[in-house]
Amino acid sequence: MSTVEQKSTERRIARRHLIIGGARVQAADGRTLIDYDPATGEPLAEIPRASAADVDRAVAAARNALESKEWGHLAPADRARLLYRFSEMIRQNQEELARLESQDVGKPLREARADAAVCARYFAYYAGVADKISGQTIPMPEGFLAYTVREPMGVSAHIVPWNYPLQITGRGVGAALACGNTVVVKPSSEAPLSVIRLAELALEAGLPPGVINVITGTGGEAGEALASHPGVNQITFTGSVSTGSRVMELAARNCVPVTMELGGKSPQIVFDDADLTEAVPAIARGIFQNCGQTCSAGSRVIVQRRLHDPLVEALVERARTLRLGPGLSDPDMGPLVSDRQFERVTGYIEIGRNEGARVVTGGKRPDDPSLARGYFFEPTILDGVSNSWRVAQEEIFGPVLVVITFDDLEEVIQLANETEYGLVAGVWTRDIKKAHHVAAKVKAGQVFINTYGAGGGIELPFGGYKKSGFGREKGMEGLQAYSQVKTVCIKYQ
Ligand code: NAD
């Protein structure tokens, strides 16, 4: 494309803004980035490229709101009312949010609609908690009274990846606001659009300016400035292990606590007494949803030998029927988010072949010429995989399922646990003893038995063992990171 053509394309695209202290603003130095449409590879929006100066402004706005009459001194029941109103506002604008996220991430519209609905539910769920966060009284010798109160952390920073911007922002920000914090959210520059709109809706719902601020830009610049900012009191990071480690280093300099929601290589353990009519659709959904770009994707099937052939046959048949297309056309599977992600997935197929895997379906870009410009990749199954191979150990983050075979119970537990990750595990069996045995022995933050995922799992504590991270989001457990305990002790005799 010539420079003139590029300029004219870019002129037609929407220009977005940061949200700081309730205002829509550009980066202080006026720099911008282009956000691309993964279905076409064309520019989709121009977004501000925030620098450290913009992060300063956002943290200061969050601090002001924290100390304001309108938020910091609000009665908990009034905070709850605002969060309910926000939840309803998200619901009313669900279609707009879903379309933004579908186009930006590339996910099928129906998945994006579900994400927007889940985002609304997080705010409703945590609204219900806002006026029930209480401390304890502690038994002490006569003449003493001791009690605890839970206070907000202060300014809470949320560094969000590109794969589920609405859900991940909802789960963290919902819990943070319920506890009385204010937030600065940094979405990924690959997919920031739904989060910017979410913050606008918060203002329309009546949340005071500065309670939710949004900074867009690169991870290396805006992300680092936020993670190392001395005015931030708590950080919730969701993303890759390497970036998470860097965020921990930066946060450590200011002694700021972090929650780390990192990657996974989650096993789907299928015993030979499993009900395949239930297991097959759930396993396929667990890997092909959002084109495999899901931290909790069940990307490793470990199947008992007798059921190997029927299971693989059924999964291949299912994978071959999936329709691919741009997210907004609501296909079964959209494109990968970026060319970088496309290269990564393609590279892993090559690695798998070299390691000895059989590509039983997929493994390449689809032949359909109408999809040639986007980052589409066929649903892929690699069979005959050994658990020690790279394709079984590393997070591919694409629509690639690896199949490993096992013979007995102790072997499958060992295989399931032999990775650096421990986010989720699925167990498929009709034998309740086996199911509980595996649930007890598997090292993962969540275990699903004869199901996988649970409609977003708003109420279910979620987080990792090992390199999948630490701290928990979602459910009541998700509140822990966003408040701190003060103990008061009085001698009255
Ligand atoms: P990423 O680590 O590249 O980026 C995550 C966020 O960090 C983005 O907003 C990015 O801009 C920012 N960032 C990048 N470099 C930074 C730096 N040096 N300092 C501060 N911030 C920086 O991850 P991604 O590619 O956006 O997302 C995919 C990864 O996220 C996968 O590994 C996936 O498993 C993980 N993930 C985990 C969960 C979970 O809940 N456990 C959920 C979704 C995604």
XYZ file of C-alpha atoms in Angstrom, residues 22-212:
191
model
C -13.856 11.255 33.463
C -12.523 13.053 30.371
C -11.802 11.633 26.919
C -8.296 12.758 26.158
C -5.447 12.063 23.762
C -1.914 11.184 24.852
C -0.136 14.299 26.178
C 2.409 14.118 23.355
C -0.243 13.286 20.732
C 1.250 9.947 19.686
C -1.036 7.162 18.471
C -0.995 3.478 17.484
C -3.012 1.583 14.914
C -5.218 -1.250 16.099
C -5.770 -3.819 13.292
C -8.744 -5.959 12.290
C -7.578 -9.590 12.511
C -10.129 -10.745 9.923
C -8.687 -8.494 7.198
C -5.327 -7.230 8.463
C -6.599 -3.665 7.877
C -6.508 -0.747 10.322
C -9.535 -0.705 12.582
C -8.926 2.204 14.945
C -6.321 4.721 15.956
C -5.644 4.669 19.684
C -3.544 6.938 21.908
C -0.055 5.695 22.666
C 0.149 6.662 26.325
C 3.475 7.543 27.896
C 4.605 7.744 31.526
C 3.159 11.290 31.675
C -0.315 9.960 30.814
C 0.000 7.173 33.366
C 0.871 9.848 35.954
C -2.292 11.722 35.065
C -4.418 8.571 35.303
C -2.987 7.506 38.670
C -3.495 11.036 40.019
C -7.132 11.007 38.828
C -7.679 7.622 40.499
C -6.131 8.983 43.728
C -8.391 12.052 43.668
C -11.479 9.902 43.200
C -10.359 7.687 46.050
C -10.338 10.653 48.382
C -13.492 12.249 46.992
C -16.834 12.643 48.724
C -18.538 11.096 45.666
C -16.631 7.799 45.888
C -14.167 7.513 48.754
C -16.720 8.577 51.374
C -19.733 6.945 49.792
C -21.814 4.608 51.952
C -21.265 0.975 50.879
C -24.944 0.619 49.941
C -24.637 3.602 47.604
C -21.524 2.099 46.045
C -23.551 -1.076 45.485
C -26.326 0.931 43.824
C -23.843 2.511 41.397
C -22.373 -0.871 40.510
C -25.851 -2.290 39.841
C -26.610 0.657 37.626
C -23.365 0.098 35.752
C -24.217 -3.575 35.313
C -27.590 -2.637 33.828
C -25.924 -0.094 31.539
C -23.597 -2.822 30.226
C -26.596 -5.073 29.645
C -28.428 -2.361 27.727
C -25.357 -1.796 25.544
C -24.415 -5.454 25.272
C -24.716 -5.571 21.487
C -22.445 -2.562 20.928
C -19.813 -3.922 23.319
C -20.030 -7.360 21.730
C -19.560 -5.985 18.214
C -16.533 -3.958 19.299
C -14.923 -6.960 20.958
C -15.845 -9.375 18.155
C -14.202 -7.223 15.510
C -11.194 -6.237 17.612
C -10.314 -9.738 18.900
C -11.777 -11.655 15.939
C -14.021 -13.860 18.081
C -17.463 -15.008 16.867
C -20.176 -12.494 17.700
C -22.084 -14.974 19.863
C -18.975 -15.530 22.009
C -18.510 -11.764 22.329
C -22.182 -11.372 23.301
C -21.652 -13.963 26.021
C -18.527 -12.083 27.186
C -20.461 -8.803 27.448
C -23.216 -10.562 29.408
C -20.632 -12.087 31.749
C -19.030 -8.662 32.205
C -22.412 -7.239 33.258
C -22.899 -10.159 35.657
C -19.552 -9.463 37.363
C -20.664 -5.954 38.260
C -24.041 -7.220 39.503
C -22.383 -10.032 41.481
C -19.893 -7.700 43.145
C -22.550 -4.979 43.640
C -24.288 -7.496 45.874
C -21.149 -7.799 47.980
C -20.240 -4.121 48.297
C -22.238 -3.582 51.513
C -21.339 -6.949 53.067
C -17.563 -6.704 53.349
C -16.970 -6.916 57.058
C -14.260 -7.684 59.589
C -14.308 -9.794 62.734
C -14.290 -9.361 66.476
C -11.479 -11.287 68.082
C -11.675 -12.947 71.517
C -9.162 -11.301 73.869
C -8.515 -11.229 77.652
C -11.040 -9.314 79.722
C -10.692 -5.565 79.376
C -9.691 -5.675 75.721
C -11.782 -5.262 72.621
C -10.246 -6.219 69.289
C -11.790 -6.070 65.863
C -10.729 -5.989 62.239
C -11.946 -3.841 59.372
C -11.339 -4.453 55.690
C -10.187 -1.324 53.929
C -9.599 -0.754 50.214
C -6.052 -1.057 48.892
C -6.273 2.324 47.139
C -5.390 2.715 43.462
C -5.644 -0.666 41.765
C -3.931 -1.218 38.396
C -5.363 -3.753 35.936
C -3.137 -4.949 33.107
C -5.393 -6.837 30.721
C -4.565 -9.138 27.753
C -6.268 -9.058 24.366
C -8.147 -12.345 24.445
C -11.047 -11.566 26.821
C -10.913 -7.811 27.486
C -14.524 -7.499 28.712
C -14.538 -10.549 30.977
C -11.117 -9.916 32.480
C -11.781 -6.223 33.072
C -15.174 -7.080 34.565
C -13.893 -9.679 37.009
C -11.052 -7.538 38.335
C -12.619 -4.087 38.257
C -15.943 -5.368 39.665
C -14.239 -6.796 42.734
C -11.897 -3.800 43.105
C -14.742 -1.260 43.027
C -16.922 -3.303 45.390
C -14.114 -2.998 47.943
C -13.987 0.779 47.425
C -10.822 1.082 45.326
C -10.399 3.149 42.182
C -8.743 1.679 39.080
C -6.454 2.361 36.154
C -6.973 -0.215 33.406
C -4.436 -0.870 30.682
C -5.943 -3.031 27.951
C -3.717 -4.619 25.321
C -2.984 -2.462 22.267
C -4.210 -5.424 20.162
C -7.777 -5.134 21.487
C -8.576 -2.064 23.597
C -11.878 -0.919 22.052
C -14.447 -2.646 24.255
C -12.634 -1.549 27.431
C -12.594 2.124 26.369
C -16.355 1.927 25.714
C -16.897 0.156 29.035
C -15.302 3.072 30.891
C -17.545 5.524 29.013
C -20.585 3.509 30.030
C -19.413 3.636 33.647
C -19.544 7.432 33.482
C -22.980 7.333 31.838
C -24.144 5.051 34.655
C -23.079 7.676 37.201
C -19.752 6.330 38.452
C -17.813 9.420 39.499
C -14.962 10.649 37.269
C -11.635 9.038 38.077
C -13.086 5.818 39.498
C -12.301 3.963 36.239
